[in-house]
Amino acid sequence: MPLSKTYKPEDIEGPHYQRWEEEGAFAAGRKNTGKPYTIVIPPPNVTGSLHMGHALNNTLQDVLIRFERMRGRDALWQPGMDHAGIATQMVVERQLDEQGTDRHKLGRSKFVDRVWEWKEESGGTIFNQLRRLGASADWERERFTMDEGLSKAVTKVFVELHKQGLIYKDKRLVNWDPKLLTAISDLEVENRDVHGNLWHIAYPVEEMPGRHIVVATTRPETMLGDTAVAVHPDDERYASMIGKHVILPLVGRRIPIVADDYADPEQGSGAVKITPGHDFNDYEVGRRHKLEVINILDEKAHLNDNVPEAFRGLERFEARKAVLAQLEELGLIEKIDDITHTVPYGDRSGVVIEPWLTEQWYADAATLAKPAIAAVERGEIVFVPKQWENTYFSWMRNIQPWCISRQLWWGHQIPAWYGPDGEVFVEMDEEAALNAAKLHYGKETPLQRDDDVLDTWFSSALWPFSTLGWPEKTPELDRYYPTDTLVTGFDIIFFWVARMIMMGLHFMGEVPFHTVYVHALVRDEKGAKMSKSKGNIIDPLELIDEYGADALRFTLSAMAAQGRDIKLAKSRVEGYRNFATKLWNAARFCEMNVCLLRPDFEPSSVRQPVNKWIVGETTRAAEAVTEAIQAYRFNEAADACYHFAWHTFCDWYVELIKPILLPRDAGEVRPQGGEGAASSASGDELAQEETRACAAWALSQILHLLHPFMPFVTEELWDKLRHDSPIPDTQDLIVRDWPNAAELPIDKAAATEMEWVIKLVTEIRSVRAEMNVPVAAKMNAVLVGAHSETQHRLATHADLVTRLARLESIDLASEIPDGAVQLVIDEATVALPLAGVIDIAAEQARLEKEIQKADSEIAKIDKKLANDSFVSKAPAHVIDEQRTRRADHAQAKEKLAAALERLKEAG
RNA sequence: GGGCGCGUAGCUCAGUGGUAGAGCACUACGCUCACAUCGUAGGGGUCGCUGGUUCGAUCCCAGCCGCGCCCACCA
């Protein structure tokens, strides 16, 4: 079946993917002899669907995996999903809400069953979307953070860290989400700048009748929990009040005025109300002064019974209004300022977070971080780009205890059981806990399991080894850990990357990966972060539908320059779809000209200059692409492919071989003209045969180099190419060997020769266009003043030049004919006899412009060369280069000037 | 407050201590036997500003202006 006239990605992408998957092309372990190359996928949320960030992240991983697979490595791309505790629980709760019920009515166990049902039905749609993108993950090995094995890993890690004292329970202020009703970690808090007010409130000083101390606050309702007022010890304004007391308005509580450095005389009134139960700083102040901690909020951030009756049960913002109204009535509000300040919000719930005093489980991150910092310092893990190491270090060196417990139902339930007296037993399972309890109490004792589950990121932190089977000693773990490259966005360096390094080192004794490639964020065309609320989301699936997965992948790769965000422009995707079309048509050209792939084709033994040249260009392209991918410079690799395929192969090679493959009709005058000339029929046939094979080979090399970026169209064209071959190749492109540039020759002489041809053709075309020479004009060009080498080149390539430059003929001559347009190619001059066709004045202007250009170049270079310090200090090769350039320009100028003279004479 | 990044063609972006590049857009010509999702030729940039280092700076350094992000306990 010949290739269809047009490239239709939708027709080829599905079938190839299906075949690859059926044939096990993605499976690790195919090449057991190969050194393993492993990437673990950043597990998408089970609730997730493919967005542009995923598309970029997974495209780059797939490029690396396909590249290394072709290079003979035993490539494992380990896929899997994250149970996404909060996100998933929210989804199912919303469903329950629609059905008029809620999780509490259902009960924990039934609720969890419901979540599993949801997961089986609706979870993981993203994996089918990744398949559409072409992701060659080893799907057979798909894992889920909540599956049996990974859950066991989580439990074991918890139990061991607890034994080692690295996990402990503590009562302190946490970030409490009053909507989701759970604690969250520092990282899940998003600080937003918001407009608000600063209320200045007068508190009467007990020992100084008639005197007040004014405190400023953005949260007046928390005054109900105040247990002190703090002033700076050196603040003269308040010196006389230190040690005295205020009677807290509305409450009547007698609280001390304390001196503490925390109070900043520059801020507000210089006196600050202290609410240890609801502010992290105040909590510390409270500890220093042994203040009472009064909790005035319940879990939903409604005021509780620790406040005066009038306020009980009020929601926090209602409470604020009520408190302010009463203070206003009492005349205690001195002043209200408008200010902008930062307020903590839950990143999932979007509501204001409350510092709240609860008991939670913590991991001793500081201890775990130490080896993790050292590993990066020693270079065992390298971040690309390297600057991210600074981000990593600064966070890790100031790391806080990690709050790992969550008051949710969906997740890994904490393996802790409590005895009647509160004694805690942390064990692998209930049976072990009961045994431990029996030993402890001396009799069988019923236990109560901890209700809480673990932070989702706790299980993600184990991902590189838990997915490979840990804690079992599996062959996979042995073979594929440590993994090689982690590809991720910078937004989860703290959440995920740092924690994987900590856990990997602690439990495996080895880093989890050697390289962390940190890619950019994908933004919209204007540079804004894509988000649902802004409505500026570009759906990758829509782009795949419209332009094909290959075009999208290539776009993302070509734009993945290090250290910069990607502003995705649709026009770019369209441009690269056109590139795929171009490739398709190049393959059609080969097909129509019977360019068949020959297994015995030997690139180093071609004889035609044009073929020698394309072999060399292929070699250079293969080198460039290989080096760029190895250095994670995806954009350079993509550009090198693009340039080679389009501008070298299609624009020139295909055009250059047409005269060989499609000789002009017999009977036409051959440029070399002579009877019984050197080119015999058999010589032509040999050249044709070689060229056909060479063209097929070069095309196949392009397909190889492009395959990591555009797997579908390359596989399709390869499929065509190999099946048309007299001895069809048995392998799909996905598992073929990567081009080995080191084994390919570069023929410099052939390159120079072909570059001369290209220059000659380009210059002639340029003049034709500039002079508006009619297409029909017959031009018998002559070359004057050529060296013998140039004469030889012309003899070899005259046919080529006449066809590409659309001449009647081109021959050597000793004289420049009158009325000719002249152009300078190195040492020689090409004359195009265009008397009567051209506009003399226009030609004169053209020549003058050229001369001017040469003059300005010469002047620039002369200035440099006249500079003594340049000549004495610049490296020799730079000076030589300048001299050569000057000579070239001078030569050109001379010829142009001569041409101008002749034109004037003729005119 | 600390840290990081970015200002290059009309737009979106590469890039380099010594001739500034791509895609899209634009102009002219062209349905030449792979391709009009194309071809050929062309226009367009004092590489944010000011200093410094250097023989030479768009590139290195400093400051400034503009934009963005991350971290942080400012009532």
Coordinates of N, CA and C in Angstrom, one line a residue, chain A residues 321-472:
Chain A
K321 N -17.3 40.4 63.2 CA -18.3 41.5 63.1 C -18.9 41.8 64.5
A322 N -19.3 40.7 65.2 CA -19.9 40.9 66.5 C -18.9 41.5 67.5
V323 N -17.7 41.1 67.5 CA -16.7 41.6 68.4 C -16.5 43.1 68.1
L324 N -16.4 43.4 66.8 CA -16.1 44.8 66.4 C -17.3 45.7 66.8
A325 N -18.5 45.1 66.6 CA -19.7 45.9 66.9 C -19.7 46.3 68.4
Q326 N -19.4 45.3 69.2 CA -19.4 45.5 70.7 C -18.3 46.5 71.1
L327 N -17.1 46.3 70.5 CA -16.0 47.2 70.8 C -16.3 48.6 70.4
E328 N -17.0 48.7 69.3 CA -17.4 50.0 68.8 C -18.3 50.7 69.8
E329 N -19.3 49.9 70.3 CA -20.2 50.4 71.2 C -19.5 50.9 72.5
L330 N -18.5 50.2 72.9 CA -17.8 50.6 74.1 C -16.8 51.7 73.8
G331 N -16.7 52.1 72.6 CA -15.8 53.2 72.2 C -14.3 52.8 72.3
L332 N -14.0 51.5 72.1 CA -12.6 51.0 72.3 C -11.8 50.9 71.0
I333 N -12.5 51.2 69.9 CA -11.8 51.2 68.6 C -11.2 52.5 68.3
E334 N -9.9 52.6 68.4 CA -9.2 53.9 68.2 C -9.1 54.3 66.8
K335 N -8.9 53.3 65.9 CA -8.5 53.7 64.6 C -8.6 52.4 63.7
I336 N -9.0 52.6 62.5 CA -9.0 51.4 61.5 C -8.2 51.8 60.3
D337 N -7.1 51.0 60.0 CA -6.3 51.2 58.9 C -6.7 50.2 57.8
D338 N -6.5 50.7 56.5 CA -6.6 49.8 55.4 C -5.2 49.2 55.1
I339 N -5.0 48.0 55.1 CA -3.7 47.4 54.8 C -3.8 46.2 53.8
T340 N -2.6 45.9 53.3 CA -2.5 44.6 52.5 C -1.6 43.7 53.4
H341 N -2.1 42.5 53.6 CA -1.2 41.6 54.4 C -1.4 40.2 53.9
T342 N -0.5 39.3 54.3 CA -0.6 38.0 53.8 C -1.4 37.1 54.8
V343 N -2.2 36.3 54.2 CA -3.1 35.4 54.9 C -3.0 34.0 54.4
P344 N -2.9 33.1 55.3 CA -2.7 31.7 54.9 C -4.0 31.0 54.4
Y345 N -3.9 30.4 53.3 CA -5.1 29.7 52.7 C -4.7 28.2 52.5
G346 N -5.6 27.3 52.6 CA -5.4 25.9 52.3 C -5.3 25.8 50.8
D347 N -4.3 25.1 50.3 CA -4.2 25.0 48.8 C -5.2 24.2 48.2
R348 N -5.8 23.3 48.9 CA -6.9 22.5 48.4 C -8.3 23.1 48.6
S349 N -8.5 23.5 49.8 CA -9.8 24.0 50.2 C -10.1 25.4 49.8
G350 N -9.0 26.2 49.8 CA -9.2 27.6 49.5 C -9.7 28.5 50.6
V351 N -9.8 27.9 51.8 CA -10.3 28.7 52.9 C -9.1 29.1 53.8
V352 N -9.3 30.1 54.6 CA -8.3 30.6 55.5 C -7.9 29.5 56.6
I353 N -6.7 29.3 56.7 CA -6.2 28.3 57.6 C -6.1 28.8 59.0
E354 N -6.4 28.0 60.0 CA -6.3 28.5 61.4 C -5.2 27.7 62.1
P355 N -4.3 28.4 62.8 CA -3.4 27.7 63.6 C -4.2 27.1 64.8
W356 N -4.1 25.9 65.0 CA -5.0 25.2 66.0 C -4.2 24.2 66.8
L357 N -4.5 24.1 68.1 CA -3.7 23.3 68.9 C -4.3 21.8 68.9
T358 N -3.5 20.9 68.3 CA -4.0 19.5 68.3 C -2.8 18.6 68.5
E359 N -3.1 17.4 68.7 CA -2.0 16.4 68.7 C -1.9 15.7 67.3
Q360 N -0.7 15.7 66.8 CA -0.5 15.1 65.5 C 0.8 14.3 65.4
W361 N 0.9 13.5 64.4 CA 2.1 12.7 64.2 C 3.1 13.6 63.3
Y362 N 4.3 13.6 63.7 CA 5.4 14.3 63.0 C 6.5 13.4 62.6
A363 N 7.1 13.8 61.5 CA 8.4 13.1 61.1 C 9.5 14.1 61.4
D364 N 10.6 13.6 61.9 CA 11.8 14.4 62.2 C 12.5 14.6 60.9
A365 N 12.1 15.6 60.2 CA 12.6 15.9 58.9 C 14.1 16.4 59.0
A366 N 14.4 17.1 60.0 CA 15.7 17.7 60.1 C 16.8 16.5 60.1
T367 N 16.5 15.5 60.8 CA 17.4 14.4 60.9 C 17.5 13.6 59.6
L368 N 16.4 13.4 59.0 CA 16.4 12.7 57.7 C 17.0 13.6 56.6
A369 N 17.0 14.9 56.8 CA 17.5 15.7 55.7 C 19.0 15.7 55.6
K370 N 19.6 15.5 56.8 CA 21.1 15.6 56.8 C 21.8 14.8 55.7
P371 N 21.5 13.5 55.6 CA 22.2 12.7 54.5 C 21.7 13.1 53.2
A372 N 20.5 13.6 53.1 CA 19.9 14.0 51.8 C 20.6 15.3 51.3
I373 N 21.0 16.1 52.2 CA 21.7 17.3 51.8 C 23.1 16.9 51.4
A374 N 23.7 16.0 52.2 CA 25.1 15.6 51.8 C 25.2 14.9 50.5
A375 N 24.1 14.1 50.1 CA 24.2 13.4 48.9 C 24.2 14.4 47.7
V376 N 23.5 15.5 47.8 CA 23.5 16.4 46.7 C 24.8 17.2 46.7
E377 N 25.3 17.5 47.9 CA 26.6 18.2 48.0 C 27.7 17.4 47.4
R378 N 27.6 16.1 47.6 CA 28.7 15.2 47.1 C 28.5 15.0 45.6
G379 N 27.4 15.4 45.0 CA 27.2 15.2 43.6 C 26.6 13.9 43.2
E380 N 26.2 13.1 44.2 CA 25.5 11.8 43.9 C 24.2 12.0 43.3
I381 N 23.6 13.2 43.6 CA 22.4 13.6 42.8 C 22.7 14.9 42.2
V382 N 22.4 15.0 40.9 CA 22.7 16.3 40.3 C 21.3 16.9 39.8
F383 N 21.1 18.1 40.1 CA 20.0 18.8 39.5 C 20.3 19.5 38.2
V384 N 19.4 19.3 37.3 CA 19.6 20.0 36.0 C 18.3 20.8 35.7
P385 N 18.4 22.1 35.6 CA 19.6 23.0 35.7 C 20.0 23.0 37.2
K386 N 21.3 23.3 37.3 CA 22.0 23.2 38.6 C 21.5 24.2 39.7
Q387 N 20.9 25.3 39.2 CA 20.5 26.3 40.2 C 19.4 25.8 41.2
W388 N 18.7 24.7 40.8 CA 17.7 24.2 41.7 C 18.3 23.6 42.9
E389 N 19.6 23.3 42.8 CA 20.2 22.7 44.0 C 20.2 23.8 45.2
N390 N 20.3 25.0 44.8 CA 20.2 26.1 45.8 C 18.8 26.1 46.5
T391 N 17.8 26.0 45.7 CA 16.5 25.9 46.2 C 16.3 24.8 47.2
Y392 N 16.8 23.7 46.7 CA 16.8 22.4 47.5 C 17.5 22.6 48.9
F393 N 18.7 23.1 48.8 CA 19.5 23.3 50.0 C 18.9 24.2 51.0
S394 N 18.4 25.4 50.5 CA 17.9 26.4 51.4 C 16.7 25.8 52.1
W395 N 15.9 25.0 51.5 CA 14.7 24.5 52.2 C 15.1 23.4 53.1
M396 N 16.0 22.5 52.7 CA 16.4 21.4 53.5 C 17.2 21.8 54.7
R397 N 17.9 22.9 54.6 CA 18.7 23.3 55.8 C 17.9 24.0 56.8
N398 N 16.7 24.4 56.5 CA 15.8 25.0 57.4 C 14.5 24.2 57.6
I399 N 14.6 22.9 57.4 CA 13.4 22.1 57.3 C 12.8 22.0 58.7
Q400 N 11.4 22.0 58.7 CA 10.7 21.9 60.0 C 10.1 20.5 60.1
P401 N 9.7 20.2 61.3 CA 9.1 18.9 61.5 C 7.9 18.8 60.5
W402 N 7.8 17.6 60.0 CA 6.8 17.3 58.9 C 5.5 16.7 59.6
C403 N 4.4 17.5 59.5 CA 3.2 16.9 60.1 C 2.6 15.9 59.1
I404 N 2.6 14.7 59.5 CA 2.2 13.6 58.5 C 0.9 13.0 58.8
S405 N 0.2 13.4 59.8 CA -1.2 12.8 60.0 C -2.2 13.7 59.4
R406 N -3.3 13.1 58.9 CA -4.4 13.8 58.3 C -5.7 13.2 58.9
Q407 N -6.6 14.1 59.1 CA -7.9 13.6 59.7 C -8.8 13.3 58.5
L408 N -8.4 12.3 57.7 CA -9.2 11.9 56.6 C -9.5 10.4 56.7
W409 N -10.3 9.9 55.8 CA -10.5 8.5 55.8 C -9.9 7.8 54.6
W410 N -9.6 8.5 53.6 CA -9.0 7.9 52.4 C -7.5 8.1 52.4
G411 N -6.8 7.0 52.7 CA -5.3 7.1 52.8 C -4.8 5.9 53.6
H412 N -3.5 5.9 53.9 CA -3.0 4.8 54.7 C -3.2 5.1 56.1
Q413 N -4.1 4.3 56.8 CA -4.4 4.5 58.2 C -3.1 4.3 59.0
I414 N -2.9 5.2 60.0 CA -1.7 5.1 60.7 C -1.6 3.8 61.6
P415 N -0.6 3.1 61.5 CA -0.5 1.8 62.2 C -0.1 2.0 63.7
A416 N -1.0 2.7 64.4 CA -0.8 2.9 65.8 C -2.1 2.5 66.5
W417 N -1.9 1.8 67.6 CA -3.1 1.3 68.4 C -2.9 1.8 69.8
Y418 N -4.0 2.2 70.4 CA -3.9 2.8 71.8 C -4.6 1.8 72.8
G419 N -3.9 1.7 73.9 CA -4.5 1.0 75.0 C -5.5 1.9 75.8
P420 N -6.2 1.3 76.7 CA -7.2 2.1 77.5 C -6.5 3.2 78.2
D421 N -5.3 3.1 78.6 CA -4.6 4.2 79.3 C -3.9 5.1 78.3
G422 N -4.1 4.9 77.0 CA -3.4 5.9 76.1 C -2.1 5.4 75.6
E423 N -1.6 4.3 76.2 CA -0.3 3.7 75.7 C -0.4 3.4 74.2
V424 N 0.6 3.7 73.5 CA 0.6 3.6 72.0 C 1.4 2.4 71.6
F425 N 0.9 1.6 70.7 CA 1.6 0.5 70.1 C 1.7 0.6 68.6
V426 N 2.9 0.8 68.1 CA 3.0 1.0 66.6 C 3.6 -0.3 66.0
E427 N 2.8 -0.9 65.3 CA 3.2 -2.3 64.8 C 2.7 -2.4 63.3
M428 N 3.2 -3.5 62.7 CA 2.8 -3.8 61.3 C 1.3 -4.0 61.1
D429 N 0.7 -4.7 62.1 CA -0.7 -5.0 62.0 C -1.3 -5.1 63.3
E430 N -2.6 -5.3 63.3 CA -3.4 -5.3 64.6 C -2.9 -6.5 65.5
E431 N -2.7 -7.6 64.8 CA -2.3 -8.8 65.6 C -1.0 -8.5 66.4
A432 N 0.0 -7.9 65.7 CA 1.2 -7.6 66.3 C 1.0 -6.6 67.4
A433 N 0.1 -5.6 67.2 CA -0.2 -4.6 68.2 C -0.8 -5.3 69.5
L434 N -1.7 -6.2 69.2 CA -2.4 -6.9 70.4 C -1.4 -7.7 71.1
N435 N -0.4 -8.4 70.4 CA 0.6 -9.1 71.1 C 1.5 -8.2 72.0
A436 N 1.8 -7.1 71.4 CA 2.7 -6.1 72.1 C 1.9 -5.7 73.4
A437 N 0.6 -5.4 73.2 CA -0.2 -5.0 74.3 C -0.3 -6.0 75.4
K438 N -0.4 -7.2 75.0 CA -0.5 -8.4 75.9 C 0.8 -8.4 76.8
L439 N 1.9 -8.2 76.1 CA 3.2 -8.2 76.8 C 3.3 -7.1 77.7
H440 N 2.8 -5.9 77.3 CA 2.9 -4.7 78.1 C 2.0 -4.7 79.3
Y441 N 0.7 -5.1 79.1 CA -0.2 -5.1 80.2 C -0.2 -6.4 81.0
G442 N 0.4 -7.4 80.4 CA 0.4 -8.7 81.1 C -0.9 -9.5 80.9
K443 N -1.7 -9.0 80.0 CA -3.0 -9.7 79.7 C -3.5 -9.2 78.4
E444 N -4.4 -9.9 77.8 CA -5.1 -9.5 76.6 C -5.8 -8.2 76.8
T445 N -5.6 -7.2 76.0 CA -6.2 -5.9 76.2 C -6.7 -5.4 74.9
P446 N -8.0 -5.0 74.8 CA -8.5 -4.4 73.6 C -7.8 -3.1 73.3
L447 N -7.6 -2.9 72.0 CA -6.9 -1.6 71.5 C -7.8 -0.8 70.6
Q448 N -7.5 0.4 70.5 CA -8.3 1.3 69.6 C -7.3 1.8 68.6
R449 N -7.6 1.6 67.3 CA -6.6 2.1 66.3 C -6.7 3.6 66.1
D450 N -5.6 4.2 65.8 CA -5.6 5.6 65.4 C -6.4 5.9 64.2
D451 N -7.3 6.9 64.3 CA -8.2 7.1 63.2 C -7.5 7.8 62.0
D452 N -6.4 8.4 62.2 CA -5.9 9.3 61.2 C -5.2 8.5 60.0
V453 N -5.1 9.2 58.9 CA -4.3 8.6 57.8 C -3.1 9.4 57.6
L454 N -2.2 8.9 56.7 CA -0.9 9.7 56.5 C -1.1 10.6 55.3
D455 N -0.3 11.7 55.4 CA -0.2 12.6 54.3 C 0.1 11.8 53.0
T456 N -0.6 12.2 51.9 CA -0.4 11.5 50.6 C 1.1 11.5 50.2
W457 N 1.8 12.5 50.6 CA 3.2 12.6 50.1 C 4.1 11.7 50.9
F458 N 3.6 11.1 52.0 CA 4.4 10.1 52.7 C 4.6 8.9 51.8
S459 N 3.5 8.4 51.2 CA 3.7 7.3 50.3 C 4.4 7.6 49.1
S460 N 4.2 8.8 48.6 CA 5.0 9.2 47.3 C 6.5 9.2 47.6
A461 N 6.8 9.5 48.8 CA 8.2 9.6 49.2 C 9.0 8.3 49.0
L462 N 8.2 7.2 49.0 CA 8.8 5.9 48.9 C 8.8 5.4 47.5
W463 N 8.2 6.1 46.6 CA 7.8 5.7 45.2 C 9.0 5.0 44.5
P464 N 10.2 5.5 44.5 CA 11.3 4.9 43.7 C 11.6 3.4 44.1
F465 N 11.3 3.1 45.4 CA 11.6 1.7 45.8 C 10.4 0.9 46.1
S466 N 9.3 1.6 46.5 CA 8.1 0.8 46.8 C 7.5 0.3 45.6
T467 N 7.6 1.0 44.4 CA 7.0 0.5 43.2 C 7.8 -0.7 42.7
L468 N 9.1 -0.8 43.1 CA 9.9 -2.0 42.6 C 9.8 -3.1 43.6
G469 N 8.9 -3.1 44.6 CA 8.7 -4.2 45.4 C 9.1 -4.2 46.8
W470 N 9.9 -3.2 47.2 CA 10.3 -3.1 48.6 C 9.0 -3.1 49.5
P471 N 9.0 -3.7 50.6 CA 10.2 -4.2 51.4 C 10.6 -5.6 51.0
E472 N 9.9 -6.3 50.0 CA 10.4 -7.6 49.5 C 11.7 -7.4 48.8

